[in-house]
Amino acid sequence: MAKNSANGDHQTTTKPPPTPSPLRFSKFFQPNMRILVTGGAGFIGSHLVDKLMENEKNEVIVVDNFFTGSKDNLKKWIGHPRFELRRHDVTEPLLVEVDKIYHLACPASPIFYKYNAVKTIKTNVIGTLNMLGLAKRVGARILLTSTSEVYGDPLVHPQPESYWGNVNPIGVRSCYDEGKRVAETLMFDYHRQHGIEIRIARIFNTYGPRMNIDDGRVVSNFIAQSLRDEPLTVQAPGTQTRSFCYVSDMVDGLIRLMEGDNTGPINIGNPGEFTMIELAELVKELISPKVEIKMVENTPDDPRQRKPDITKAKELLGWEPKVKLRDGLPLMEEDFRLRLGVSKKI
Ligand SMILES: NC(=O)c1ccc[n+]([C@@H]2O[C@H](COP(=O)([O-])OP(=O)(O)OC[C@H]3O[C@@H](n4cnc5c(N)ncnc54)[C@H](O)[C@@H]3O)[C@@H](O)[C@H]2O)c1
Ligand SMILES: O=C(O)[C@H]1O[C@H](OP(=O)(O)OP(=O)(O)OC[C@H]2O[C@@H](n3ccc(=O)[nH]c3=O)[C@H](O)[C@@H]2O)[C@H](O)[C@@H](O)[C@@H]1O
């Protein structure tokens, strides 16, 4: 019987998982673990690759279409004998022989995922279907990076995994949040129907070095704006909240989830909750005390509050975030200064 879910009996499967490659059972030779990271040239993906590559028993294959990611994020691994980078779009089938799949491929910034909404849905639905098909063929365990956006504009606060969400199915964010909801459904259907070993992480807003400078997300916007002496654009009303997780904590949570016995979904995020005005004030205090804060128009369906309930992550993964926002922002500032060529005023 395949390992069951964290969410009750209705989600267990009686099917055994597909058989992994015969190489795994080799008596005389212990092969390396072959790990596929889709979207590995992106922000979280490239940090995950760094961590996976630290283990000499891991071989890492990244596939990415470079829509929001970049080879630059992986430059230290290009040419390494345990590393391979392929330009590939996950909406097309992929034939590789792997043992584990971290499936991250999908634009994450609202500006980018709304840019070609149909493509975002295809990436979430067809892309996840393709990766599940691959997992089934080769007997790999697969982890999906889902999102707190599956809770929509939540009516329950903080959000536990048992909350089904309040999502607009026809709004401008639906390509992403409904796309990820279907991706989660596909994961569980493959688990129940085909015995695939699945893991689902519901990631809450994550920040850190390597975010695209003009990515459009709030932390990267505020840091870039403060370094360019531009006003920090708080989208009205500014009282909406988010909970920000530093990327090293996120990577640690994802690896624990992959290596553990629970399917999830499991929230991975930092429960420290901030209004956008508070975030702007903190960036001002830490990076540029003279910078202005400007209220600008918001976009439709912006969730009013978001904070993870991480009881499950604590209990099932022994995980909780370590880096406070106040400590993480300066680490990101350092990286943005380097990339923007703005040195610190003394
Ligand atoms: N960063 C966050 O706050 C956050 C929050 C919740 C969920 N997530 C999820 O985590 C994952 C990574 O997010 P991120 O912040 O690193 O975003 P990112 O945009 O930096 O990375 C996504 C990567 O996927 C690649 N990609 C996009 N579409 C693709 C396709 N069709 N085929 C192949 N590659 C494709 C991009 O080029 C990029 O390298 C995403 O699945 C995202 O939905 C992120
Ligand atoms: O955590 C999540 O699940 C999701 O979080 C983000 O989505 P969102 O929270 O909307 O991210 P931002 O674009 O960073 O916006 C956060 C808040 O900041 C505000 N904002 C954004 C940009 C800005 O310049 N100013 C500003 O006040 C927005 O109105 C919003 O209320 C991610 O980009 C999604 O990929 C991810 O799935």
CSV table of C-alpha atoms and ligand atoms in Angstrom, one decimal:
chain,number,residue,atom,x,y,z
A,1,MET,CA,0.0,0.0,0.0
A,2,ALA,CA,1.3,3.4,-0.9
A,3,LYS,CA,2.0,5.9,1.9
A,4,ASN,CA,-1.2,7.6,2.7
A,5,SER,CA,-2.1,11.2,2.9
A,6,ALA,CA,-2.0,13.7,5.7
A,7,ASN,CA,-5.7,14.5,5.2
A,8,GLY,CA,-7.7,11.5,6.1
A,9,ASP,CA,-8.6,8.1,4.7
A,10,HIS,CA,-10.6,9.3,1.7
A,11,GLN,CA,-7.4,10.2,0.1
A,12,THR,CA,-5.5,7.0,0.6
A,13,THR,CA,-4.7,4.6,-2.3
A,14,THR,CA,-4.8,0.9,-2.4
A,15,LYS,CA,-2.6,0.8,-5.6
A,16,PRO,CA,1.1,0.1,-5.0
A,17,PRO,CA,3.3,2.8,-6.4
A,18,PRO,CA,4.8,2.1,-9.9
A,19,THR,CA,8.1,0.2,-9.8
A,20,PRO,CA,11.2,2.4,-9.9
A,21,SER,CA,14.1,1.7,-12.3
A,22,PRO,CA,15.8,-1.8,-11.8
A,23,LEU,CA,19.0,0.2,-11.2
A,24,ARG,CA,17.6,1.1,-7.8
A,25,PHE,CA,17.8,-2.6,-6.8
A,26,SER,CA,21.3,-3.2,-8.1
A,27,LYS,CA,23.2,-5.3,-5.6
A,28,PHE,CA,26.7,-4.2,-6.3
A,29,PHE,CA,26.4,-0.6,-7.3
A,30,GLN,CA,24.7,2.2,-5.4
A,31,PRO,CA,23.5,4.6,-8.0
A,32,ASN,CA,23.2,8.3,-7.5
A,33,MET,CA,19.7,9.7,-6.9
A,34,ARG,CA,18.5,11.4,-10.2
A,35,ILE,CA,16.4,14.4,-9.4
A,36,LEU,CA,14.4,16.5,-11.9
A,37,VAL,CA,13.7,20.1,-11.0
A,38,THR,CA,11.2,21.8,-13.4
A,39,GLY,CA,11.4,25.6,-13.3
A,40,GLY,CA,14.9,25.1,-11.7
A,41,ALA,CA,16.2,28.3,-13.4
A,42,GLY,CA,13.7,30.4,-11.5
A,43,PHE,CA,13.9,32.0,-8.1
A,44,ILE,CA,13.0,29.2,-5.7
A,45,GLY,CA,14.1,26.5,-8.1
A,46,SER,CA,17.7,27.7,-8.4
A,47,HIS,CA,18.0,27.9,-4.6
A,48,LEU,CA,16.6,24.4,-4.4
A,49,VAL,CA,19.2,23.2,-7.0
A,50,ASP,CA,22.0,24.7,-4.9
A,51,LYS,CA,20.9,22.7,-1.9
A,52,LEU,CA,20.4,19.5,-3.8
A,53,MET,CA,23.8,19.8,-5.5
A,54,GLU,CA,25.5,20.0,-2.0
A,55,ASN,CA,24.7,16.2,-1.7
A,56,GLU,CA,27.3,14.3,-3.7
A,57,LYS,CA,24.8,11.5,-4.2
A,58,ASN,CA,22.4,13.7,-6.2
A,59,GLU,CA,22.4,14.2,-9.9
A,60,VAL,CA,20.2,17.2,-10.8
A,61,ILE,CA,18.4,17.8,-14.2
A,62,VAL,CA,16.8,21.1,-14.6
A,63,VAL,CA,14.2,21.8,-17.3
A,64,ASP,CA,13.1,25.3,-17.9
A,65,ASN,CA,11.6,27.4,-20.7
A,66,PHE,CA,13.3,30.6,-19.3
A,67,PHE,CA,10.1,32.6,-19.4
A,68,THR,CA,10.8,34.1,-16.0
A,69,GLY,CA,14.0,32.1,-15.1
A,70,SER,CA,17.5,32.6,-16.3
A,71,LYS,CA,20.7,30.5,-16.9
A,72,ASP,CA,22.4,33.1,-14.8
A,73,ASN,CA,20.8,31.7,-11.7
A,74,LEU,CA,22.5,28.3,-12.4
A,75,LYS,CA,25.8,29.5,-13.8
A,76,LYS,CA,27.8,27.9,-11.0
A,77,TRP,CA,26.5,24.5,-11.9
A,78,ILE,CA,26.7,24.6,-15.7
A,79,GLY,CA,29.4,22.1,-16.8
A,80,HIS,CA,29.3,20.2,-13.5
A,81,PRO,CA,29.3,16.4,-14.1
A,82,ARG,CA,26.3,15.9,-11.8
A,83,PHE,CA,24.2,18.7,-13.4
A,84,GLU,CA,22.3,19.0,-16.6
A,85,LEU,CA,20.3,22.0,-17.9
A,86,ARG,CA,17.7,21.6,-20.7
A,87,ARG,CA,15.6,24.2,-22.4
A,88,HIS,CA,12.2,22.5,-22.4
A,89,ASP,CA,8.6,23.6,-22.0
A,90,VAL,CA,6.6,21.3,-19.6
A,91,THR,CA,3.5,21.6,-21.7
A,92,GLU,CA,5.4,19.2,-24.0
A,93,PRO,CA,6.0,15.6,-23.0
A,94,LEU,CA,9.4,14.9,-21.5
A,95,LEU,CA,11.4,11.6,-21.5
A,96,VAL,CA,14.0,11.4,-18.8
A,97,GLU,CA,14.9,8.7,-16.3
A,98,VAL,CA,14.7,10.1,-12.8
A,99,ASP,CA,13.8,9.1,-9.2
A,100,LYS,CA,12.3,12.3,-7.9
A,101,ILE,CA,10.6,15.2,-9.5
A,102,TYR,CA,10.3,18.7,-8.0
A,103,HIS,CA,7.7,20.3,-10.2
A,104,LEU,CA,8.0,24.1,-9.9
A,105,ALA,CA,7.6,25.2,-13.5
A,106,CYS,CA,5.1,28.1,-13.6
A,107,PRO,CA,5.5,31.8,-13.6
A,108,ALA,CA,4.8,33.0,-10.0
A,109,SER,CA,4.6,36.8,-10.2
A,110,PRO,CA,1.0,38.0,-10.9
A,111,ILE,CA,2.3,40.4,-13.6
A,112,PHE,CA,3.9,37.4,-15.4
A,113,TYR,CA,1.2,34.8,-14.9
A,114,LYS,CA,-1.5,37.2,-16.1
A,115,TYR,CA,0.6,38.2,-19.2
A,116,ASN,CA,-0.4,35.1,-21.1
A,117,ALA,CA,-3.2,33.6,-18.9
A,118,VAL,CA,-3.9,30.8,-21.3
A,119,LYS,CA,-0.3,29.7,-21.3
A,120,THR,CA,-0.3,29.8,-17.5
A,121,ILE,CA,-3.3,27.4,-17.4
A,122,LYS,CA,-1.6,25.1,-19.9
A,123,THR,CA,1.5,25.1,-17.8
A,124,ASN,CA,-0.4,24.3,-14.6
A,125,VAL,CA,-2.7,21.7,-16.2
A,126,ILE,CA,-0.9,20.1,-19.2
A,127,GLY,CA,2.5,20.7,-17.6
A,128,THR,CA,1.5,18.9,-14.4
A,129,LEU,CA,-0.2,16.1,-16.4
A,130,ASN,CA,3.0,15.6,-18.3
A,131,MET,CA,5.1,15.4,-15.2
A,132,LEU,CA,2.7,13.0,-13.6
A,133,GLY,CA,2.8,10.9,-16.7
A,134,LEU,CA,6.6,10.9,-16.4
A,135,ALA,CA,6.4,10.0,-12.7
A,136,LYS,CA,4.1,7.1,-13.5
A,137,ARG,CA,6.4,5.7,-16.3
A,138,VAL,CA,9.6,5.8,-14.2
A,139,GLY,CA,8.1,5.2,-10.7
A,140,ALA,CA,9.4,8.6,-9.4
A,141,ARG,CA,8.0,10.5,-6.4
A,142,ILE,CA,6.7,13.9,-7.4
A,143,LEU,CA,6.4,17.2,-5.5
A,144,LEU,CA,4.2,20.0,-6.7
A,145,THR,CA,4.7,23.6,-5.6
A,146,SER,CA,1.2,24.7,-5.1
A,147,THR,CA,0.3,28.0,-3.6
A,148,SER,CA,-1.6,29.9,-0.9
A,149,GLU,CA,-3.5,31.3,-3.8
A,150,VAL,CA,-5.6,28.1,-3.7
A,151,TYR,CA,-7.3,29.8,-0.7
A,152,GLY,CA,-8.3,32.8,-2.8
A,153,ASP,CA,-9.5,35.7,-0.8
A,154,PRO,CA,-9.8,33.6,2.4
A,155,LEU,CA,-12.7,33.8,4.7
A,156,VAL,CA,-10.8,31.8,7.3
A,157,HIS,CA,-7.8,33.3,9.0
A,158,PRO,CA,-5.1,32.0,9.3
A,159,GLN,CA,-5.5,29.4,6.6
A,160,PRO,CA,-5.2,25.7,7.5
A,161,GLU,CA,-4.9,23.1,4.8
A,162,SER,CA,-8.4,21.9,5.5
A,163,TYR,CA,-9.9,25.2,4.3
A,164,TRP,CA,-11.3,24.8,0.7
A,165,GLY,CA,-10.8,28.4,-0.2
A,166,ASN,CA,-12.8,31.4,-1.7
A,167,VAL,CA,-11.6,31.6,-5.3
A,168,ASN,CA,-13.1,33.5,-8.2
A,169,PRO,CA,-13.2,31.0,-11.1
A,170,ILE,CA,-13.4,33.6,-13.8
A,171,GLY,CA,-11.2,36.4,-12.6
A,172,VAL,CA,-7.8,37.6,-13.9
A,173,ARG,CA,-5.9,35.6,-11.3
A,174,SER,CA,-7.9,32.4,-12.0
A,175,CYS,CA,-5.4,31.1,-14.6
A,176,TYR,CA,-3.0,30.8,-11.7
A,177,ASP,CA,-5.1,29.9,-8.6
A,178,GLU,CA,-7.6,27.7,-10.4
A,179,GLY,CA,-4.7,26.3,-12.5
A,180,LYS,CA,-2.9,25.3,-9.3
A,181,ARG,CA,-6.2,23.8,-7.9
A,182,VAL,CA,-6.5,21.6,-10.9
A,183,ALA,CA,-2.9,20.7,-10.6
A,184,GLU,CA,-3.5,19.5,-7.0
A,185,THR,CA,-6.6,17.6,-8.2
A,186,LEU,CA,-4.5,15.8,-10.9
A,187,MET,CA,-1.8,15.0,-8.3
A,188,PHE,CA,-4.4,13.3,-6.0
A,189,ASP,CA,-6.1,11.5,-8.9
A,190,TYR,CA,-2.8,10.0,-10.1
A,191,HIS,CA,-2.1,9.1,-6.5
A,192,ARG,CA,-5.5,7.3,-6.0
A,193,GLN,CA,-5.7,5.8,-9.5
A,194,HIS,CA,-2.1,4.9,-10.3
A,195,GLY,CA,-0.4,4.8,-6.9
A,196,ILE,CA,2.0,7.6,-7.7
A,197,GLU,CA,3.9,8.9,-4.7
A,198,ILE,CA,2.9,12.6,-4.4
A,199,ARG,CA,3.8,15.5,-2.2
A,200,ILE,CA,2.0,18.9,-2.3
A,201,ALA,CA,3.5,22.1,-0.8
A,202,ARG,CA,1.2,25.1,-0.5
A,203,ILE,CA,3.8,27.9,-0.6
A,204,PHE,CA,3.1,31.3,0.9
A,205,ASN,CA,4.9,34.5,-0.4
A,206,THR,CA,8.6,33.8,-0.6
A,207,TYR,CA,11.4,36.3,-1.0
A,208,GLY,CA,15.1,36.4,-1.2
A,209,PRO,CA,18.2,37.0,-3.4
A,210,ARG,CA,17.8,36.2,-7.2
A,211,MET,CA,14.2,37.4,-7.5
A,212,ASN,CA,13.8,39.2,-10.8
A,213,ILE,CA,14.5,42.9,-10.1
A,214,ASP,CA,11.4,43.9,-12.2
A,215,ASP,CA,9.4,40.9,-11.2
A,216,GLY,CA,6.5,43.0,-9.9
A,217,ARG,CA,6.1,41.2,-6.6
A,218,VAL,CA,5.9,43.4,-3.6
A,219,VAL,CA,9.2,42.7,-1.8
A,220,SER,CA,11.3,42.9,-5.0
A,221,ASN,CA,9.4,46.1,-6.0
A,222,PHE,CA,10.0,47.8,-2.7
A,223,ILE,CA,13.7,46.9,-2.5
A,224,ALA,CA,14.4,47.9,-6.1
A,225,GLN,CA,12.4,51.1,-5.6
A,226,SER,CA,14.2,52.0,-2.4
A,227,LEU,CA,17.6,51.5,-4.1
A,228,ARG,CA,16.6,53.6,-7.1
A,229,ASP,CA,15.3,56.4,-4.9
A,230,GLU,CA,11.8,55.9,-6.3
A,231,PRO,CA,8.6,56.0,-4.2
A,232,LEU,CA,7.5,52.7,-2.7
A,233,THR,CA,4.2,51.8,-4.5
A,234,VAL,CA,1.8,50.6,-1.9
A,235,GLN,CA,-1.3,49.3,-3.7
A,236,ALA,CA,-4.5,50.5,-2.0
A,237,PRO,CA,-5.7,50.1,0.6
A,238,GLY,CA,-2.3,49.0,2.0
A,239,THR,CA,-4.0,47.2,4.9
A,240,GLN,CA,-4.0,43.9,3.0
A,241,THR,CA,-1.7,41.4,4.6
A,242,ARG,CA,0.9,38.9,3.5
A,243,SER,CA,3.3,36.5,5.3
A,244,PHE,CA,6.8,36.5,3.9
A,245,CYS,CA,9.1,33.4,4.0
A,246,TYR,CA,12.8,33.6,3.4
A,247,VAL,CA,13.9,31.4,0.5
A,248,SER,CA,16.4,29.2,2.5
A,249,ASP,CA,13.6,28.3,4.9
A,250,MET,CA,11.3,27.5,2.0
A,251,VAL,CA,13.9,25.2,0.4
A,252,ASP,CA,14.4,23.4,3.7
A,253,GLY,CA,10.6,22.8,4.0
A,254,LEU,CA,10.3,21.5,0.4
A,255,ILE,CA,13.2,19.0,0.9
A,256,ARG,CA,11.7,17.8,4.2
A,257,LEU,CA,8.3,17.3,2.5
A,258,MET,CA,9.8,15.4,-0.4
A,259,GLU,CA,11.8,13.1,1.9
A,260,GLY,CA,9.0,12.6,4.5
A,261,ASP,CA,6.0,10.2,4.4
A,262,ASN,CA,3.2,12.7,4.0
A,263,THR,CA,1.5,13.6,0.8
A,264,GLY,CA,0.3,17.0,2.0
A,265,PRO,CA,-1.0,19.4,1.0
A,266,ILE,CA,1.1,21.1,3.6
A,267,ASN,CA,1.4,24.9,4.1
A,268,ILE,CA,5.0,26.1,3.9
A,269,GLY,CA,5.3,29.7,4.9
A,270,ASN,CA,6.3,32.1,7.6
A,271,PRO,CA,3.3,33.0,9.8
A,272,GLY,CA,4.7,36.6,10.6
A,273,GLU,CA,1.9,38.7,9.1
A,274,PHE,CA,2.4,42.3,7.7
A,275,THR,CA,0.2,44.9,6.1
A,276,MET,CA,1.7,46.3,2.9
A,277,ILE,CA,2.1,49.6,4.7
A,278,GLU,CA,4.1,47.9,7.5
A,279,LEU,CA,6.3,46.3,4.9
A,280,ALA,CA,6.9,49.6,3.2
A,281,GLU,CA,7.8,51.2,6.5
A,282,LEU,CA,10.2,48.4,7.3
A,283,VAL,CA,12.0,48.7,3.9
A,284,LYS,CA,12.2,52.4,4.5
A,285,GLU,CA,13.6,51.9,8.0
A,286,LEU,CA,16.1,49.3,7.0
A,287,ILE,CA,17.2,50.4,3.5
A,288,SER,CA,16.3,54.0,2.7
A,289,PRO,CA,14.9,56.2,5.5
A,290,LYS,CA,14.3,59.1,3.0
A,291,VAL,CA,12.3,57.2,0.5
A,292,GLU,CA,8.6,58.2,-0.1
A,293,ILE,CA,5.7,55.9,0.2
A,294,LYS,CA,3.0,56.4,-2.5
A,295,MET,CA,-0.5,54.9,-2.5
A,296,VAL,CA,-1.4,53.5,-6.0
A,297,GLU,CA,-4.3,51.7,-7.5
A,298,ASN,CA,-4.7,48.0,-6.8
A,299,THR,CA,-5.4,45.1,-9.2
A,300,PRO,CA,-8.7,43.0,-9.2
A,301,ASP,CA,-9.2,40.2,-6.8
A,302,ASP,CA,-6.2,41.0,-4.6
A,303,PRO,CA,-6.5,38.8,-1.5
A,304,ARG,CA,-7.1,40.9,1.6
A,305,GLN,CA,-5.3,38.7,4.1
A,306,ARG,CA,-3.0,35.8,4.0
A,307,LYS,CA,-1.2,33.9,6.8
A,308,PRO,CA,-0.4,30.2,7.0
A,309,ASP,CA,-1.4,27.9,9.8
A,310,ILE,CA,1.8,25.8,9.9
A,311,THR,CA,0.7,23.3,12.6
A,312,LYS,CA,1.0,20.5,10.1
A,313,ALA,CA,4.4,21.5,8.9
A,314,LYS,CA,5.6,21.6,12.5
A,315,GLU,CA,4.1,18.3,13.5
A,316,LEU,CA,4.6,16.3,10.3
A,317,LEU,CA,7.9,17.7,8.9
A,318,GLY,CA,9.5,19.1,12.1
A,319,TRP,CA,9.8,22.4,10.1
A,320,GLU,CA,9.3,26.0,11.0
A,321,PRO,CA,10.9,29.1,9.5
A,322,LYS,CA,14.0,30.6,11.1
A,323,VAL,CA,14.6,33.8,9.2
A,324,LYS,CA,12.6,36.9,10.4
A,325,LEU,CA,11.6,39.5,7.7
A,326,ARG,CA,13.8,42.1,9.4
A,327,ASP,CA,16.8,39.8,9.0
A,328,GLY,CA,16.0,38.5,5.5
A,329,LEU,CA,15.4,41.9,3.8
A,330,PRO,CA,19.0,43.0,4.2
A,331,LEU,CA,20.3,39.8,2.6
A,332,MET,CA,18.1,40.5,-0.4
A,333,GLU,CA,19.2,44.2,-0.4
A,334,GLU,CA,22.8,43.1,-0.7
A,335,ASP,CA,22.0,41.0,-3.8
A,336,PHE,CA,19.9,43.7,-5.4
A,337,ARG,CA,22.7,46.3,-4.8
A,338,LEU,CA,25.2,44.1,-6.6
A,339,ARG,CA,22.9,43.5,-9.5
A,340,LEU,CA,21.8,47.1,-9.8
A,341,GLY,CA,25.3,48.4,-9.2
A,342,VAL,CA,24.2,50.6,-6.3
A,343,SER,CA,26.6,50.7,-3.4
A,344,LYS,CA,25.7,51.5,0.2
A,345,LYS,CA,26.0,55.1,1.2
A,346,ILE,CA,28.3,55.5,4.3
B,1,LIG,N1,7.7,32.7,-4.8
B,1,LIG,C1,6.5,32.6,-4.2
B,1,LIG,O1,6.2,33.4,-3.4
B,1,LIG,C2,5.6,31.4,-4.5
B,1,LIG,C3,4.4,31.3,-3.8
B,1,LIG,C4,3.6,30.3,-4.0
B,1,LIG,C5,3.9,29.3,-5.0
B,1,LIG,N2,5.0,29.5,-5.7
B,1,LIG,C6,5.3,28.5,-6.7
B,1,LIG,O2,6.7,28.1,-6.7
B,1,LIG,C7,7.2,27.8,-8.0
B,1,LIG,C8,8.4,28.7,-8.2
B,1,LIG,O3,8.1,30.0,-8.0
B,1,LIG,P1,9.3,31.2,-8.2
B,1,LIG,O4,8.9,32.2,-7.3
B,1,LIG,O5,10.6,30.5,-8.2
B,1,LIG,O6,8.9,31.7,-9.7
B,1,LIG,P2,9.8,32.0,-10.9
B,1,LIG,O7,8.9,32.6,-11.9
B,1,LIG,O8,11.1,32.6,-10.5
B,1,LIG,O9,10.2,30.5,-11.4
B,1,LIG,C9,9.4,29.7,-12.2
B,1,LIG,C10,10.3,29.0,-13.3
B,1,LIG,O10,9.5,28.2,-14.1
B,1,LIG,C11,9.9,28.4,-15.5
B,1,LIG,N3,8.7,28.1,-16.3
B,1,LIG,C12,7.5,28.8,-16.4
B,1,LIG,N4,6.7,28.2,-17.3
B,1,LIG,C13,7.3,27.1,-17.7
B,1,LIG,C14,7.0,26.1,-18.7
B,1,LIG,N5,5.8,26.1,-19.3
B,1,LIG,N6,7.9,25.1,-18.9
B,1,LIG,C15,9.1,25.2,-18.3
B,1,LIG,N7,9.5,26.1,-17.4
B,1,LIG,C16,8.6,27.1,-17.1
B,1,LIG,C17,10.3,29.9,-15.5
B,1,LIG,O11,11.1,30.2,-16.6
B,1,LIG,C18,11.0,30.0,-14.2
B,1,LIG,O12,12.4,29.6,-14.3
B,1,LIG,C19,6.0,28.1,-8.9
B,1,LIG,O13,5.4,26.9,-9.2
B,1,LIG,C20,5.1,29.0,-8.1
B,1,LIG,O14,3.8,28.9,-8.5
B,1,LIG,C21,5.9,30.5,-5.5
B,2,LIG,O1,2.1,33.3,-1.8
B,2,LIG,C1,1.4,33.0,-2.8
B,2,LIG,O2,0.7,32.0,-2.8
B,2,LIG,C2,1.4,33.8,-4.0
B,2,LIG,O3,2.0,35.1,-3.6
B,2,LIG,C3,2.2,36.0,-4.6
B,2,LIG,O4,1.0,36.7,-5.0
B,2,LIG,P1,0.7,38.0,-4.2
B,2,LIG,O5,0.6,37.8,-2.8
B,2,LIG,O6,-0.4,38.7,-4.8
B,2,LIG,O7,2.1,38.8,-4.4
B,2,LIG,P2,2.6,40.2,-4.7
B,2,LIG,O8,2.4,40.6,-6.2
B,2,LIG,O9,3.9,40.3,-4.1
B,2,LIG,O10,1.6,41.2,-3.9
B,2,LIG,C4,1.5,41.1,-2.5
B,2,LIG,C5,0.7,42.3,-2.0
B,2,LIG,O11,1.5,43.5,-2.3
B,2,LIG,C6,0.8,44.5,-2.9
B,2,LIG,N1,1.7,45.2,-3.8
B,2,LIG,C7,2.4,44.6,-4.8
B,2,LIG,C8,3.3,45.3,-5.5
B,2,LIG,C9,3.6,46.7,-5.2
B,2,LIG,O12,4.4,47.4,-5.8
B,2,LIG,N2,2.9,47.2,-4.2
B,2,LIG,C10,2.0,46.5,-3.4
B,2,LIG,O13,1.5,47.1,-2.5
B,2,LIG,C11,-0.3,43.7,-3.7
B,2,LIG,O14,-1.4,44.6,-3.9
B,2,LIG,C12,-0.6,42.6,-2.8
B,2,LIG,O15,-1.6,43.0,-1.8
B,2,LIG,C13,3.0,35.3,-5.7
B,2,LIG,O16,3.5,36.1,-6.6
B,2,LIG,C14,2.3,34.1,-6.2
B,2,LIG,O17,3.0,33.4,-7.2
B,2,LIG,C15,2.2,33.2,-5.1
B,2,LIG,O18,1.5,32.0,-5.4
